[in-house]
Amino acid sequence: MTASTWTGRIRDRGVAAFPPDRLLPDTQPVYVASWIYVFGVLTLAAFAVVLASGAVIALAGPAWWHTSSVGHYVNSVHLWGTELFFFFMVVHLWGKFFMAAWRGRRALTWITGAVSFLLSIATAFTGYLTQQNFDSQWIGTQAKDGLNASGVGAFFNVLNFGQMLMWHILLLPLVVALLIGGHILLVRRRGVAPPL
Amino acid sequence: MTVAALEWTGPKRRYDIVKEAVIALAAVTALTLLLAAIFSSPDVKPVTVAQWSAADPTDFLTTAVSELDGTSGVATYGPPYTHVAGAGQNIVGGISLARLFGVQIPIDPARAFVLGPLAIPAQTNPRVARALAVYEHAPASEQRSWSQAFAGALAKGHVIARIRAHPAAFGPVPVLMGELLAMARSGALDGALVSTDRFYQTNFTKALLFLADGSYLESLAQTEHLLGSQWGMMNETGNYPGQAWLWLYTFWYQVPPFSTSSNADAQIWAIMALLSLAFVCVPFIPGVRSIPRYVPVYRLIWRDFYRRYG
């Protein structure tokens, strides 16, 4: 019987699209047996480390890590988590490309992954701009020319620390997290692309 | 619907994704903590105007007077900072997105970097107040003449001797520049460049544009191998990987015609926008979407499956 409330309809559609054994399966097709499949979850793990270390820095404020050895270490965790995040994501991306993993109504899975990658670059970039050190000064004053030439700089001012900090710690991570969440749900919905 | 979209009905194997995720999180956390402990992270102190003016006063004064006479980088930049006819890079032909969006972050270089800050000491120093009043009330042509004379003296050296020999040629500019240099050395100009009529500040646009107009910041970046011709901003200070994922964007700046083009930024951003769109749309691009079929990497990935099931 179809539910008559908005809540009921959403619940029914959710359960139909993601029954428990599809959302959290304990089996996979036999072809899911390669190290390349690990890089997706490694990317997720690195993303979690980046979010957690960023949250610790946020507790004491953006300037904390310049004056505290503990803060500097947490910043180093944030940096190396980011480096690993991109490394894992790029390997994951190339793996999915050579598997042509968009086959069989899985194009949206590719698209959400690709957009996540591009927005992650923007997120990391705003992080470099808000370090409040020489790198931030140089990267900001250099990057402004490209952004200004593209018209983006008129509204996205890389020399405005406050604006860049909000993009870095709220707007971009939120969108990246939502996209990654959608990406994972699509993988669960469509399953893992079979061999060519 | 293609075969790949159908539910897999072949053999399956046990696969504990929660256990995999927990192990991955533990392993990546441990690896990150280790990398952070071994390699740390760079944190070179930011350059201040005080540091710049003490280390290279001639560059500081040359920059300041160029802001005054309208020949500085910001003064001639065009949108989004200044109204300059025809300024703003073109993507192709006369198409310029910079000009389309116009001046959204207006900067008056003379007022923002020189005259505005000097109004602070002018409140307590009659000599500065007089010099400021003389300059502000002079015709634009006379202002330009004084500034250009001062810039010329700076370029030739022995500034003080030249000013003493022909004081009338420089008008009040030597007093203004002397006071601005003193302000800069004391650190007061650093504060003045970020202050507004509000107490809290988070915007460093003016201070960074002023620093970038000089050559001191660039000289420091060069020693750190951070110039555009040195693969630029994808690097960071010290021996760190930096933003290696920007390699393709930075690559274009190293090769002709972009390495010599005055519209390189606009052209490279246009190219990267198209490539990014193509990247997102790979599943729909004939030829590109077929590459995996012809490059047998997939046979390596699924070698166990092919060995067992043909």
Coordinates of C-alpha atoms in Angstrom, one line a residue:
Chain A
M1 CA 0.0 0.0 0.0
T2 CA 1.4 3.4 -1.0
A3 CA 1.9 5.8 2.0
S4 CA -0.3 9.0 1.9
T5 CA 2.1 11.3 3.7
W6 CA 5.3 12.9 2.4
T7 CA 7.3 11.2 5.1
G8 CA 5.8 7.8 4.3
R9 CA 6.5 8.3 0.6
I10 CA 10.1 9.2 1.2
R11 CA 10.5 6.3 3.5
D12 CA 9.0 3.8 1.0
R13 CA 11.1 5.1 -1.8
G14 CA 14.2 5.0 0.3
V15 CA 13.6 1.4 1.4
A16 CA 12.8 0.4 -2.2
A17 CA 16.0 2.0 -3.6
F18 CA 18.2 0.9 -0.7
P19 CA 17.0 -2.3 1.0
P20 CA 19.3 -3.2 3.9
D21 CA 21.2 -5.9 2.0
R22 CA 21.9 -3.5 -0.8
L23 CA 22.9 -0.6 1.5
L24 CA 25.2 -2.8 3.6
P25 CA 25.9 -6.0 1.6
D26 CA 28.2 -8.7 3.0
T27 CA 28.9 -10.2 -0.4
Q28 CA 30.2 -8.8 -3.6
P29 CA 30.5 -10.2 -7.2
V30 CA 33.5 -12.4 -7.5
Y31 CA 35.2 -9.9 -9.9
V32 CA 35.5 -7.4 -7.0
A33 CA 38.9 -8.9 -6.2
S34 CA 41.7 -6.4 -6.9
W35 CA 43.7 -3.9 -4.9
I36 CA 42.3 -1.2 -7.1
Y37 CA 39.0 -1.5 -5.3
V38 CA 40.6 -0.5 -2.0
F39 CA 41.5 3.1 -3.2
G40 CA 37.9 4.2 -3.0
V41 CA 37.6 3.5 0.7
L42 CA 41.2 4.8 1.2
T43 CA 40.0 8.1 -0.2
L44 CA 37.1 8.1 2.2
A45 CA 39.4 7.3 5.1
A46 CA 41.8 10.2 4.1
F47 CA 38.8 12.5 3.8
A48 CA 37.8 11.6 7.3
V49 CA 41.3 12.3 8.6
V50 CA 41.3 15.7 6.8
L51 CA 37.9 16.7 8.3
A52 CA 38.9 15.6 11.8
S53 CA 42.2 17.4 11.8
G54 CA 40.6 20.5 10.3
A55 CA 38.0 20.3 13.1
V56 CA 40.7 20.2 15.7
I57 CA 42.3 23.3 14.2
A58 CA 38.9 25.0 14.1
L59 CA 38.5 24.5 17.9
A60 CA 41.4 26.9 18.6
G61 CA 41.1 29.1 15.5
P62 CA 43.0 29.5 12.3
A63 CA 46.1 31.2 13.8
W64 CA 46.6 28.6 16.6
W65 CA 49.0 26.4 14.6
H66 CA 51.5 29.2 14.1
T67 CA 52.1 29.6 17.9
S68 CA 51.7 26.0 19.2
S69 CA 53.8 23.0 18.5
V70 CA 50.7 20.8 19.0
G71 CA 48.8 23.0 16.6
H72 CA 51.7 22.8 14.1
Y73 CA 51.5 19.0 14.3
V74 CA 47.8 18.9 13.8
N75 CA 48.3 21.2 10.7
S76 CA 50.9 18.7 9.5
V77 CA 48.3 15.9 9.9
H78 CA 45.8 18.1 7.9
L79 CA 48.4 18.6 5.2
W80 CA 49.5 15.0 4.8
G81 CA 45.9 13.8 5.1
T82 CA 45.2 16.1 2.1
E83 CA 48.2 14.8 0.1
L84 CA 47.1 11.2 0.8
F85 CA 43.4 12.1 0.0
F86 CA 44.4 13.3 -3.5
F87 CA 46.8 10.4 -4.1
F88 CA 44.2 7.8 -3.3
M89 CA 41.5 9.7 -5.2
V90 CA 43.6 10.0 -8.4
V91 CA 44.5 6.2 -8.3
H92 CA 40.8 5.5 -7.7
L93 CA 39.9 7.7 -10.6
W94 CA 42.3 6.1 -13.1
G95 CA 41.2 2.7 -12.0
K96 CA 37.6 3.5 -12.7
F97 CA 38.5 5.0 -16.0
F98 CA 40.3 1.9 -17.2
M99 CA 37.4 -0.2 -15.9
A100 CA 35.0 2.0 -17.9
A101 CA 33.0 2.0 -14.7
W102 CA 30.3 4.4 -16.1
R103 CA 28.8 1.5 -18.1
G104 CA 25.3 0.4 -17.4
R105 CA 23.5 3.5 -16.1
R106 CA 26.5 4.4 -13.9
A107 CA 27.3 7.7 -15.6
L108 CA 26.0 9.7 -12.7
T109 CA 28.4 7.8 -10.4
W110 CA 31.3 8.9 -12.6
I111 CA 30.0 12.5 -12.7
T112 CA 29.6 12.8 -8.9
G113 CA 33.1 11.5 -8.5
A114 CA 34.6 13.8 -11.1
V115 CA 32.9 16.9 -9.7
S116 CA 34.0 15.8 -6.2
F117 CA 37.6 15.7 -7.5
L118 CA 37.3 19.2 -9.0
L119 CA 35.7 20.7 -5.9
S120 CA 38.3 19.0 -3.7
I121 CA 40.9 20.9 -5.7
A122 CA 39.1 24.2 -4.9
T123 CA 38.8 23.2 -1.3
A124 CA 42.5 22.4 -0.9
F125 CA 43.3 25.7 -2.8
T126 CA 41.3 27.7 -0.3
G127 CA 43.2 25.9 2.5
Y128 CA 46.5 27.1 1.0
L129 CA 45.1 30.6 0.9
T130 CA 44.1 30.7 4.5
Q131 CA 47.3 29.4 6.1
Q132 CA 48.3 33.0 7.0
N133 CA 51.9 32.6 6.0
F134 CA 54.2 33.4 3.1
D135 CA 52.7 30.6 0.9
S136 CA 49.2 32.1 1.4
Q137 CA 50.5 35.6 0.4
W138 CA 52.3 34.3 -2.7
I139 CA 49.6 31.8 -3.9
G140 CA 46.9 34.4 -3.4
T141 CA 48.6 37.2 -5.3
Q142 CA 49.5 34.8 -8.1
A143 CA 46.2 33.1 -8.3
K144 CA 44.2 36.3 -8.5
D145 CA 45.3 36.9 -12.1
G146 CA 43.8 33.6 -13.4
L147 CA 40.6 34.1 -11.4
N148 CA 40.3 37.7 -12.4
A149 CA 40.9 36.9 -16.1
S150 CA 38.1 34.3 -15.9
G151 CA 35.7 36.7 -14.3
V152 CA 35.5 34.6 -11.2
G153 CA 37.8 36.9 -9.2
A154 CA 35.1 39.6 -9.3
F155 CA 33.1 37.6 -6.8
F156 CA 35.6 35.1 -5.4
N157 CA 38.4 37.3 -3.9
V158 CA 41.4 35.1 -3.1
L159 CA 42.9 38.0 -1.2
N160 CA 40.0 38.3 1.2
F161 CA 41.0 36.0 4.1
G162 CA 37.5 35.9 5.7
Q163 CA 35.8 35.0 2.5
M164 CA 38.3 32.2 1.7
L165 CA 38.2 30.8 5.2
M166 CA 34.4 30.4 5.0
W167 CA 34.7 28.7 1.7
H168 CA 37.4 26.4 3.0
I169 CA 35.8 25.3 6.3
L170 CA 32.1 25.4 5.4
L171 CA 30.9 25.8 1.9
L172 CA 33.2 23.6 -0.1
P173 CA 33.6 20.8 2.4
L174 CA 29.8 20.6 2.8
V175 CA 29.3 20.3 -1.0
V176 CA 32.2 17.8 -1.3
A177 CA 30.8 15.7 1.6
L178 CA 27.3 15.7 0.0
L179 CA 28.7 14.7 -3.4
I180 CA 30.8 11.9 -1.9
G181 CA 27.7 10.7 0.0
G182 CA 25.7 10.7 -3.2
H183 CA 28.5 9.0 -5.0
I184 CA 28.6 6.2 -2.4
L185 CA 24.8 5.7 -2.5
L186 CA 25.0 5.5 -6.3
V187 CA 27.6 2.8 -6.0
R188 CA 25.4 0.9 -3.6
R189 CA 22.3 1.4 -5.8
R190 CA 23.9 0.4 -9.1
G191 CA 26.5 -2.1 -7.8
V192 CA 30.1 -2.4 -9.0
A193 CA 30.6 -2.3 -12.7
P194 CA 31.3 -5.8 -14.1
P195 CA 34.4 -6.8 -16.2
L196 CA 34.6 -5.6 -19.8
Chain B
M1 CA 19.6 -1.3 -20.5
T2 CA 23.0 -2.8 -21.0
V3 CA 24.2 -6.0 -19.4
A4 CA 26.3 -4.0 -16.9
A5 CA 23.2 -2.4 -15.4
L6 CA 21.6 -5.7 -14.5
E7 CA 21.9 -7.2 -11.1
W8 CA 24.9 -9.5 -11.0
T9 CA 23.6 -13.0 -11.0
G10 CA 26.9 -14.8 -11.2
P11 CA 29.0 -16.1 -8.3
K12 CA 29.6 -13.9 -5.3
R13 CA 32.2 -13.8 -2.5
R14 CA 32.1 -12.7 1.1
Y15 CA 33.1 -9.0 1.4
D16 CA 32.9 -7.2 4.7
I17 CA 32.7 -3.5 3.7
V18 CA 32.4 -2.2 7.3
K19 CA 35.5 -4.2 8.3
E20 CA 37.3 -2.9 5.2
A21 CA 36.3 0.7 6.1
V22 CA 37.5 0.4 9.7
I23 CA 40.8 -1.1 8.7
A24 CA 41.3 1.6 6.0
L25 CA 40.5 4.3 8.5
A26 CA 43.0 2.9 11.0
A27 CA 45.7 2.4 8.4
V28 CA 45.3 5.9 6.8
T29 CA 45.2 7.6 10.2
A30 CA 48.4 5.8 11.3
L31 CA 50.1 6.6 8.0
T32 CA 49.1 10.3 8.2
L33 CA 50.2 10.6 11.8
L34 CA 53.5 9.1 10.8
L35 CA 54.0 11.3 7.8
A36 CA 53.2 14.4 9.9
A37 CA 55.6 13.4 12.6
I38 CA 58.5 12.8 10.1
F39 CA 57.9 15.6 7.6
S40 CA 56.0 18.2 9.5
S41 CA 54.6 21.1 7.4
P42 CA 56.0 24.4 6.0
D43 CA 55.2 27.7 7.8
V44 CA 57.4 30.5 6.5
K45 CA 56.3 33.8 8.2
P46 CA 54.3 36.2 6.1
V47 CA 56.1 39.3 4.7
T48 CA 55.1 42.5 6.3
V49 CA 55.3 46.0 4.8
A50 CA 57.6 46.9 7.7
Q51 CA 60.0 44.1 6.7
W52 CA 59.8 45.1 3.0
S53 CA 60.5 48.8 3.7
A54 CA 63.5 47.9 5.9
A55 CA 64.9 45.4 3.5
D56 CA 64.5 47.3 0.3
P57 CA 63.4 50.9 0.9
T58 CA 64.1 51.9 -2.8
D59 CA 61.7 49.2 -4.0
F60 CA 59.1 50.3 -1.4
L61 CA 59.4 54.0 -2.4
T62 CA 59.3 53.2 -6.1
T63 CA 56.2 51.1 -5.6
A64 CA 54.5 53.8 -3.4
V65 CA 55.2 56.6 -5.9
S66 CA 53.9 54.5 -8.7
E67 CA 50.7 54.1 -6.8
L68 CA 50.6 57.9 -6.6
D69 CA 51.2 58.6 -10.2
G70 CA 48.9 55.8 -11.5
T71 CA 51.6 53.6 -13.1
S72 CA 51.6 50.7 -10.6
G73 CA 50.4 47.2 -11.3
V74 CA 47.0 47.8 -9.6
A75 CA 46.5 51.2 -11.1
T76 CA 46.9 49.8 -14.6
Y77 CA 45.2 46.4 -13.8
G78 CA 41.7 47.1 -14.8
P79 CA 38.8 45.0 -13.6
P80 CA 38.0 43.9 -10.9
Y81 CA 40.1 46.6 -9.2
T82 CA 40.4 49.7 -11.4
H83 CA 38.6 51.4 -14.3
V84 CA 41.2 51.3 -17.1
A85 CA 39.9 51.5 -20.7
G86 CA 40.6 48.2 -22.6
A87 CA 42.3 46.5 -19.6
G88 CA 41.4 42.9 -18.7
Q89 CA 42.6 39.8 -20.4
N90 CA 40.9 38.4 -23.5
I91 CA 40.0 34.8 -24.0
V92 CA 39.9 35.1 -27.7
G93 CA 39.5 38.2 -29.9
G94 CA 38.0 40.9 -27.8
I95 CA 36.0 38.5 -25.5
S96 CA 36.9 39.4 -21.9
L97 CA 35.0 38.0 -18.9
A98 CA 37.0 40.3 -16.7
R99 CA 35.5 43.3 -18.5
L100 CA 32.1 41.7 -18.6
F101 CA 31.9 41.5 -14.8
G102 CA 33.6 44.9 -14.4
V103 CA 35.1 46.6 -11.3
Q104 CA 33.6 44.7 -8.4
I105 CA 36.5 45.3 -5.9
P106 CA 37.2 49.0 -6.5
I107 CA 40.6 50.3 -5.4
D108 CA 41.9 53.9 -5.7
P109 CA 45.6 53.1 -5.5
A110 CA 46.8 56.6 -4.6
R111 CA 44.1 56.9 -1.9
A112 CA 44.3 53.3 -0.6
F113 CA 48.1 52.9 -0.4
V114 CA 49.5 56.5 0.1
L115 CA 47.1 59.4 0.8
G116 CA 44.7 57.5 3.0
P117 CA 47.4 56.0 5.3
L118 CA 49.2 59.4 5.5
A119 CA 46.0 61.1 6.7
I120 CA 46.7 59.3 10.1
P121 CA 50.0 61.0 10.9
A122 CA 48.7 64.2 9.3
Q123 CA 46.4 64.5 12.3
T124 CA 49.3 65.2 14.6
N125 CA 52.1 66.3 12.3
P126 CA 51.5 69.7 10.7
R127 CA 54.4 69.3 8.2
V128 CA 52.7 66.1 6.8
A129 CA 49.3 67.8 6.9
R130 CA 50.6 70.7 4.9
A131 CA 52.3 68.5 2.3
L132 CA 49.2 66.4 2.0
A133 CA 47.0 69.5 1.5
V134 CA 49.4 70.9 -1.1
Y135 CA 49.4 67.7 -3.0
E136 CA 45.6 67.1 -2.8
H137 CA 44.8 70.7 -4.0
A138 CA 47.3 70.7 -6.9
P139 CA 46.2 70.1 -10.5
A140 CA 46.5 66.4 -11.6
S141 CA 49.2 67.4 -14.1
E142 CA 51.3 69.0 -11.4
Q143 CA 50.8 66.0 -9.1
R144 CA 52.0 63.7 -11.9
S145 CA 55.0 65.9 -12.6
W146 CA 56.1 65.8 -8.9
S147 CA 55.6 62.0 -8.7
Q148 CA 57.4 61.3 -11.9
A149 CA 60.3 63.5 -10.9
F150 CA 60.6 61.6 -7.6
A151 CA 60.4 58.2 -9.4
G152 CA 63.1 59.4 -11.8
A153 CA 65.3 60.4 -8.9
L154 CA 64.8 57.0 -7.2
A155 CA 65.8 55.3 -10.4
K156 CA 69.0 57.3 -10.7
G157 CA 70.0 57.1 -7.1
H158 CA 71.2 59.8 -4.7
V159 CA 67.6 60.9 -4.1
I160 CA 68.2 63.3 -1.2
A161 CA 71.0 65.1 -3.1
R162 CA 68.8 65.5 -6.2
I163 CA 65.9 66.8 -4.1
R164 CA 68.1 69.3 -2.4
A165 CA 69.4 70.5 -5.7
H166 CA 65.9 71.1 -7.3
P167 CA 63.3 71.0 -4.5
A168 CA 60.6 72.7 -6.6
A169 CA 60.6 69.9 -9.1
F170 CA 59.4 67.4 -6.4
G171 CA 56.7 69.5 -4.6
P172 CA 55.5 67.9 -1.4
V173 CA 56.2 64.3 -2.6
P174 CA 59.5 63.9 -0.8
V175 CA 57.8 64.8 2.5
L176 CA 54.9 62.4 1.8
M177 CA 57.2 59.6 0.8
G178 CA 59.5 60.2 3.7
E179 CA 56.6 60.0 6.1
L180 CA 55.2 56.9 4.4
L181 CA 58.5 55.2 4.7
A182 CA 58.7 56.0 8.4
M183 CA 55.1 54.7 8.8
A184 CA 56.1 51.5 7.0
R185 CA 59.2 50.9 9.0
S186 CA 57.3 51.4 12.3
G187 CA 54.7 48.8 11.2
A188 CA 52.0 51.4 11.2
L189 CA 51.4 51.1 7.5
D190 CA 50.7 47.3 7.9
G191 CA 47.8 48.3 10.2
A192 CA 46.6 51.2 8.1
L193 CA 46.3 49.1 5.0
V194 CA 43.9 46.7 6.6
S195 CA 41.9 49.1 8.7
T196 CA 38.5 50.3 7.7
D197 CA 35.7 52.2 9.6
R198 CA 34.9 48.9 11.4
F199 CA 36.8 47.3 14.3
Y200 CA 37.1 43.7 13.1
Q201 CA 39.1 43.0 9.9
T202 CA 39.3 39.9 7.8
N203 CA 40.1 41.3 4.4
F204 CA 43.7 41.7 3.3
T205 CA 43.1 42.7 -0.3
K206 CA 44.7 46.1 -0.2
A207 CA 47.7 45.1 1.8
L208 CA 48.4 42.1 -0.5
L209 CA 47.9 44.1 -3.7
F210 CA 50.4 46.7 -2.4
L211 CA 52.9 44.0 -1.5
A212 CA 52.5 42.3 -4.9
D213 CA 53.0 45.6 -6.7
G214 CA 56.6 45.7 -5.4
S215 CA 59.4 43.4 -6.4
Y216 CA 60.4 42.3 -2.9
L217 CA 57.7 39.7 -2.5
E218 CA 58.6 38.3 -5.9
S219 CA 62.3 38.1 -5.1
L220 CA 61.6 36.1 -2.0
A221 CA 59.3 33.8 -4.1
Q222 CA 62.0 33.3 -6.6
T223 CA 64.5 32.0 -4.0
E224 CA 61.8 29.5 -3.0
H225 CA 61.3 28.5 -6.7
L226 CA 57.7 29.7 -6.7
L227 CA 57.6 31.9 -9.8
G228 CA 55.1 31.1 -12.6
S229 CA 58.1 30.0 -14.8
Q230 CA 59.2 27.7 -12.0
W231 CA 55.8 25.8 -12.0
G232 CA 54.5 28.5 -9.7
M233 CA 51.8 28.1 -7.1
M234 CA 51.5 24.3 -7.3
N235 CA 54.7 24.4 -5.3
E236 CA 55.1 25.5 -1.7
T237 CA 58.0 26.7 0.4
G238 CA 60.5 24.0 1.3
N239 CA 60.7 20.5 0.0
Y240 CA 57.0 19.7 0.1
P241 CA 54.8 18.2 -2.6
G242 CA 52.5 21.2 -2.7
Q243 CA 49.4 21.2 -4.8
A244 CA 50.7 18.5 -7.2
W245 CA 47.1 18.0 -8.5
L246 CA 47.4 21.5 -10.2
W247 CA 50.2 20.1 -12.6
L248 CA 48.1 20.4 -15.7
Y249 CA 47.0 23.9 -15.0
T250 CA 50.5 25.0 -14.2
F251 CA 51.9 23.1 -17.2
W252 CA 50.2 25.4 -19.7
Y253 CA 52.1 28.4 -18.3
Q254 CA 55.4 26.7 -19.2
V255 CA 54.8 26.2 -22.9
P256 CA 54.3 28.6 -25.9
P257 CA 52.1 30.4 -26.8
F258 CA 51.0 30.8 -23.2
S259 CA 54.4 31.3 -21.7
T260 CA 54.7 34.6 -23.7
S261 CA 51.0 35.5 -24.1
S262 CA 49.7 38.7 -22.4
N263 CA 46.3 36.9 -22.2
A264 CA 47.7 33.6 -20.8
D265 CA 45.5 33.6 -17.7
A266 CA 42.3 34.0 -19.6
Q267 CA 43.3 31.5 -22.3
I268 CA 44.5 28.8 -19.8
W269 CA 41.4 29.2 -17.7
A270 CA 39.3 28.7 -20.8
I271 CA 41.2 25.6 -21.7
M272 CA 41.0 24.2 -18.2
A273 CA 37.2 24.9 -18.1
L274 CA 36.8 22.9 -21.3
L275 CA 39.0 20.1 -20.1
S276 CA 37.2 19.9 -16.8
L277 CA 33.8 19.7 -18.6
A278 CA 35.2 16.9 -20.8
F279 CA 36.5 15.1 -17.7
V280 CA 33.0 15.2 -16.1
C281 CA 31.4 14.1 -19.4
V282 CA 33.8 11.2 -20.2
P283 CA 31.0 8.7 -20.3
F284 CA 29.3 10.6 -23.1
I285 CA 32.3 11.4 -25.4
P286 CA 32.6 9.0 -28.3
G287 CA 36.2 7.7 -28.6
V288 CA 37.3 8.8 -25.2
R289 CA 34.8 6.5 -23.5
S290 CA 36.1 3.6 -25.6
I291 CA 39.7 4.0 -24.6
P292 CA 39.5 1.5 -21.8
R293 CA 38.4 -1.2 -24.3
Y294 CA 41.6 -0.7 -26.3
V295 CA 44.0 -0.2 -23.4
P296 CA 44.1 -3.6 -21.7
V297 CA 44.6 -2.3 -18.1
Y298 CA 41.3 -3.9 -17.3
R299 CA 42.7 -7.4 -18.0
L300 CA 45.2 -6.7 -15.3
I301 CA 42.6 -5.5 -12.8
W302 CA 40.3 -8.5 -13.5
R303 CA 43.0 -11.1 -14.2
D304 CA 41.7 -13.5 -11.5
F305 CA 38.2 -13.3 -12.9
Y306 CA 39.3 -13.9 -16.5
R307 CA 41.5 -16.8 -15.3
R308 CA 38.7 -18.5 -13.5
Y309 CA 35.7 -17.7 -15.6
G310 CA 37.2 -17.0 -19.0

